[in-house]
Structure formats: C-alpha cells, structure tokens
Amino acid sequence: DQQVKQNSPSLSVQEGRISILNCDYTNSMFDYFLWYKKYPAEGPTFLISISSIKDKNEDGRFTVFLNKSAKHLSLHIVPSQPGDSAVYFCAASSPGNEKLTFGTGTRLTIIP
Amino acid sequence: NAGVTQTPKFQVLKTGQSMTLQCAQDMNHEYMSWYRQDPGMGLRLIHYSVGAGITDQGEVPNGYNVSRSTTEDFPLRLLSAAPSQTSVYFCASSWDWAGNSPLHFGNGTRLTVT
C-alpha cells in the first residue's frame, strides 16, 4: 500500500521554465512533508519541507504547496536550471512517528 | 566534518553469504536509519534507531539485523544474502526523529547478490 505516490516517473522541462513535481498521499495523519533531491551515485539531500499548518513554503527558486483537502503537494522550481536535473522524492511523516514514508521519485531532466 | 560515511561503496555476494554494511556519522545525531532503494519502489525503511542501544523495525526488516552500540555507528547485517536483497542501501541520520528534522544521507552501498 503506497501511502505516498509520485505518479510521474519522469518529467522534462526547458531551461528557464517552471518545473512542477507532484505528490499525493493517502494517510490523513501525515502532518510534515519534505522534498529530497538525488543525483546519480550520491545519497538524497534535503531540499525543502512544509508543515501541515502552512499551505506554502518558499526557499529561493523552490516553493512547496500543500493542499490538505486534496492530500496533494507540489514542488515548483522557477526558473529551472540544468543543475536541477535529478530524481526528486517527496516524503511524509505523522506526529510522534519516527518513520518517514517516501514516494517512488520523479526524474526531472532540464533541457538546455 | 565527513557527515554520514558508508562502506563499502560496492559489494557482490553469493546467495547465502553474510556481510555487514558499515555506517558512521560524526554529527552526534541520535537518530539513524537504513533504507533500500529499488527501481519503482522509492526508498523503503529497513531499520532505525533513536539512540544508542535502541533499534526498531521499519517497513522491510526481514533478512536484516542492526545494532547501535555507539551514537556514531549503525551497521546493517545481512544474515544470509538472497538475490531479492540486490539493491542500493542508504544510511541516514538526523538530530531528531525522521519526521521532525531532515535526514542526512550517506552516498550508498550498491549490493549485488548472485
């Protein structure tokens, strides 16, 4: 039972345009969401997070939006740069739970 | 400051062999965990630890064993390797439990079981 779903395995975006990566979840107890970025042959690195008390969090070119009623979050990257080409994982946790549940990942390719 | 260090980077095992994947962190993090990454499956939690002497099972613990005798080290043992354990393994640590603070990952161990 995949509680965190990333339905697009891959996405290609022109350099300079907006990249939008989507993530859906089924567990209504999830209250903290994170995005990780992974380059080949490296471990994932933390990118941005959002608590369920907010609906938006911004950090430079990266913005995460949370729609609790739809159980949906998205990561916006503006403008997209070649260095953004990577696999992006969304992850979620519930209160007091030491475990983090990851999605299956979306491979983003930025086309120069 | 090395962060999270995993060894070895690559390993090939025959079915039935055992081995230990090493993980060490120098950030004095209490929380450590092991994940495996498989195509189309994302990252799945194997075992985790909230401090020295305390471990617990994750989503896919069967065939793996862990211990946490020090804050710095969290080795993962494969008791009798099977082809289904062919995967990339990541160790991670954080200052607080995984849902409350970002994880710092090592660069992974690519394991092939033949």
mmCIF file with all atom_site columns, N, CA, C and O in Angstrom, chain A residues 72-90:
data_model
loop_
_atom_site.group_PDB
_atom_site.id
_atom_site.type_symbol
_atom_site.label_atom_id
_atom_site.label_alt_id
_atom_site.label_comp_id
_atom_site.label_asym_id
_atom_site.label_entity_id
_atom_site.label_seq_id
_atom_site.pdbx_PDB_ins_code
_atom_site.Cartn_x
_atom_site.Cartn_y
_atom_site.Cartn_z
_atom_site.occupancy
_atom_site.B_iso_or_equiv
_atom_site.pdbx_formal_charge
_atom_site.auth_seq_id
_atom_site.auth_comp_id
_atom_site.auth_asym_id
_atom_site.auth_atom_id
_atom_site.pdbx_PDB_model_num
ATOM 1  N N  . HIS A 1 72 ? -2.560 16.565 -1.419  1.00 0.00 ? 72 HIS A N  1
ATOM 2  C CA . HIS A 1 72 ? -1.669 16.770 -2.563  1.00 0.00 ? 72 HIS A CA 1
ATOM 3  C C  . HIS A 1 72 ? -0.639 17.832 -2.235  1.00 0.00 ? 72 HIS A C  1
ATOM 4  O O  . HIS A 1 72 ? -0.962 18.859 -1.630  1.00 0.00 ? 72 HIS A O  1
ATOM 5  N N  . LEU A 1 73 ? 0.610  17.572 -2.610  1.00 0.00 ? 73 LEU A N  1
ATOM 6  C CA . LEU A 1 73 ? 1.605  18.630 -2.533  1.00 0.00 ? 73 LEU A CA 1
ATOM 7  C C  . LEU A 1 73 ? 2.389  18.690 -3.831  1.00 0.00 ? 73 LEU A C  1
ATOM 8  O O  . LEU A 1 73 ? 2.432  17.714 -4.591  1.00 0.00 ? 73 LEU A O  1
ATOM 9  N N  . SER A 1 74 ? 2.928  19.869 -4.076  1.00 0.00 ? 74 SER A N  1
ATOM 10 C CA . SER A 1 74 ? 3.696  20.052 -5.303  1.00 0.00 ? 74 SER A CA 1
ATOM 11 C C  . SER A 1 74 ? 4.936  20.883 -5.013  1.00 0.00 ? 74 SER A C  1
ATOM 12 O O  . SER A 1 74 ? 4.948  21.705 -4.091  1.00 0.00 ? 74 SER A O  1
ATOM 13 N N  . LEU A 1 75 ? 5.949  20.636 -5.797  1.00 0.00 ? 75 LEU A N  1
ATOM 14 C CA . LEU A 1 75 ? 7.207  21.381 -5.718  1.00 0.00 ? 75 LEU A CA 1
ATOM 15 C C  . LEU A 1 75 ? 7.367  22.169 -7.018  1.00 0.00 ? 75 LEU A C  1
ATOM 16 O O  . LEU A 1 75 ? 7.317  21.575 -8.097  1.00 0.00 ? 75 LEU A O  1
ATOM 17 N N  . HIS A 1 76 ? 7.522  23.483 -6.884  1.00 0.00 ? 76 HIS A N  1
ATOM 18 C CA . HIS A 1 76 ? 7.726  24.339 -8.039  1.00 0.00 ? 76 HIS A CA 1
ATOM 19 C C  . HIS A 1 76 ? 9.164  24.820 -8.051  1.00 0.00 ? 76 HIS A C  1
ATOM 20 O O  . HIS A 1 76 ? 9.666  25.298 -7.006  1.00 0.00 ? 76 HIS A O  1
ATOM 21 N N  . ILE A 1 77 ? 9.795  24.735 -9.193  1.00 0.00 ? 77 ILE A N  1
ATOM 22 C CA . ILE A 1 77 ? 11.163 25.225 -9.358  1.00 0.00 ? 77 ILE A CA 1
ATOM 23 C C  . ILE A 1 77 ? 11.136 26.276 -10.465 1.00 0.00 ? 77 ILE A C  1
ATOM 24 O O  . ILE A 1 77 ? 10.789 25.979 -11.608 1.00 0.00 ? 77 ILE A O  1
ATOM 25 N N  . VAL A 1 78 ? 11.483 27.519 -10.081 1.00 0.00 ? 78 VAL A N  1
ATOM 26 C CA . VAL A 1 78 ? 11.445 28.615 -11.044 1.00 0.00 ? 78 VAL A CA 1
ATOM 27 C C  . VAL A 1 78 ? 12.646 29.546 -10.837 1.00 0.00 ? 78 VAL A C  1
ATOM 28 O O  . VAL A 1 78 ? 12.806 30.054 -9.726  1.00 0.00 ? 78 VAL A O  1
ATOM 29 N N  . PRO A 1 79 ? 13.435 29.847 -11.854 1.00 0.00 ? 79 PRO A N  1
ATOM 30 C CA . PRO A 1 79 ? 13.443 29.163 -13.147 1.00 0.00 ? 79 PRO A CA 1
ATOM 31 C C  . PRO A 1 79 ? 14.251 27.868 -13.046 1.00 0.00 ? 79 PRO A C  1
ATOM 32 O O  . PRO A 1 79 ? 15.159 27.752 -12.227 1.00 0.00 ? 79 PRO A O  1
ATOM 33 N N  . SER A 1 80 ? 13.931 26.919 -13.882 1.00 0.00 ? 80 SER A N  1
ATOM 34 C CA . SER A 1 80 ? 14.649 25.646 -13.882 1.00 0.00 ? 80 SER A CA 1
ATOM 35 C C  . SER A 1 80 ? 16.043 25.825 -14.484 1.00 0.00 ? 80 SER A C  1
ATOM 36 O O  . SER A 1 80 ? 16.222 26.547 -15.475 1.00 0.00 ? 80 SER A O  1
ATOM 37 N N  . GLN A 1 81 ? 17.006 25.131 -13.866 1.00 0.00 ? 81 GLN A N  1
ATOM 38 C CA . GLN A 1 81 ? 18.391 25.213 -14.324 1.00 0.00 ? 81 GLN A CA 1
ATOM 39 C C  . GLN A 1 81 ? 18.922 23.805 -14.596 1.00 0.00 ? 81 GLN A C  1
ATOM 40 O O  . GLN A 1 81 ? 18.424 22.835 -14.014 1.00 0.00 ? 81 GLN A O  1
ATOM 41 N N  . PRO A 1 82 ? 19.940 23.675 -15.445 1.00 0.00 ? 82 PRO A N  1
ATOM 42 C CA . PRO A 1 82 ? 20.475 22.335 -15.750 1.00 0.00 ? 82 PRO A CA 1
ATOM 43 C C  . PRO A 1 82 ? 20.872 21.545 -14.501 1.00 0.00 ? 82 PRO A C  1
ATOM 44 O O  . PRO A 1 82 ? 20.694 20.328 -14.452 1.00 0.00 ? 82 PRO A O  1
ATOM 45 N N  . GLY A 1 83 ? 21.382 22.222 -13.484 1.00 0.00 ? 83 GLY A N  1
ATOM 46 C CA . GLY A 1 83 ? 21.770 21.548 -12.247 1.00 0.00 ? 83 GLY A CA 1
ATOM 47 C C  . GLY A 1 83 ? 20.602 20.987 -11.462 1.00 0.00 ? 83 GLY A C  1
ATOM 48 O O  . GLY A 1 83 ? 20.807 20.236 -10.509 1.00 0.00 ? 83 GLY A O  1
ATOM 49 N N  . ASP A 1 84 ? 19.382 21.324 -11.875 1.00 0.00 ? 84 ASP A N  1
ATOM 50 C CA . ASP A 1 84 ? 18.198 20.779 -11.205 1.00 0.00 ? 84 ASP A CA 1
ATOM 51 C C  . ASP A 1 84 ? 17.867 19.378 -11.712 1.00 0.00 ? 84 ASP A C  1
ATOM 52 O O  . ASP A 1 84 ? 16.990 18.705 -11.151 1.00 0.00 ? 84 ASP A O  1
ATOM 53 N N  . SER A 1 85 ? 18.522 18.938 -12.760 1.00 0.00 ? 85 SER A N  1
ATOM 54 C CA . SER A 1 85 ? 18.287 17.585 -13.284 1.00 0.00 ? 85 SER A CA 1
ATOM 55 C C  . SER A 1 85 ? 18.702 16.576 -12.218 1.00 0.00 ? 85 SER A C  1
ATOM 56 O O  . SER A 1 85 ? 19.871 16.500 -11.830 1.00 0.00 ? 85 SER A O  1
ATOM 57 N N  . ALA A 1 86 ? 17.730 15.800 -11.743 1.00 0.00 ? 86 ALA A N  1
ATOM 58 C CA . ALA A 1 86 ? 17.955 14.867 -10.635 1.00 0.00 ? 86 ALA A CA 1
ATOM 59 C C  . ALA A 1 86 ? 16.664 14.083 -10.430 1.00 0.00 ? 86 ALA A C  1
ATOM 60 O O  . ALA A 1 86 ? 15.659 14.330 -11.094 1.00 0.00 ? 86 ALA A O  1
ATOM 61 N N  . VAL A 1 87 ? 16.696 13.154 -9.494  1.00 0.00 ? 87 VAL A N  1
ATOM 62 C CA . VAL A 1 87 ? 15.481 12.470 -9.061  1.00 0.00 ? 87 VAL A CA 1
ATOM 63 C C  . VAL A 1 87 ? 14.986 13.167 -7.791  1.00 0.00 ? 87 VAL A C  1
ATOM 64 O O  . VAL A 1 87 ? 15.774 13.422 -6.873  1.00 0.00 ? 87 VAL A O  1
ATOM 65 N N  . TYR A 1 88 ? 13.704 13.465 -7.752  1.00 0.00 ? 88 TYR A N  1
ATOM 66 C CA . TYR A 1 88 ? 13.111 14.149 -6.606  1.00 0.00 ? 88 TYR A CA 1
ATOM 67 C C  . TYR A 1 88 ? 12.143 13.193 -5.899  1.00 0.00 ? 88 TYR A C  1
ATOM 68 O O  . TYR A 1 88 ? 11.260 12.596 -6.522  1.00 0.00 ? 88 TYR A O  1
ATOM 69 N N  . PHE A 1 89 ? 12.345 13.087 -4.585  1.00 0.00 ? 89 PHE A N  1
ATOM 70 C CA . PHE A 1 89 ? 11.478 12.251 -3.756  1.00 0.00 ? 89 PHE A CA 1
ATOM 71 C C  . PHE A 1 89 ? 10.676 13.136 -2.815  1.00 0.00 ? 89 PHE A C  1
ATOM 72 O O  . PHE A 1 89 ? 11.239 14.027 -2.178  1.00 0.00 ? 89 PHE A O  1
ATOM 73 N N  . CYS A 1 90 ? 9.387  12.895 -2.710  1.00 0.00 ? 90 CYS A N  1
ATOM 74 C CA . CYS A 1 90 ? 8.650  13.513 -1.619  1.00 0.00 ? 90 CYS A CA 1
ATOM 75 C C  . CYS A 1 90 ? 8.545  12.491 -0.488  1.00 0.00 ? 90 CYS A C  1
ATOM 76 O O  . CYS A 1 90 ? 8.638  11.281 -0.709  1.00 0.00 ? 90 CYS A O  1
#
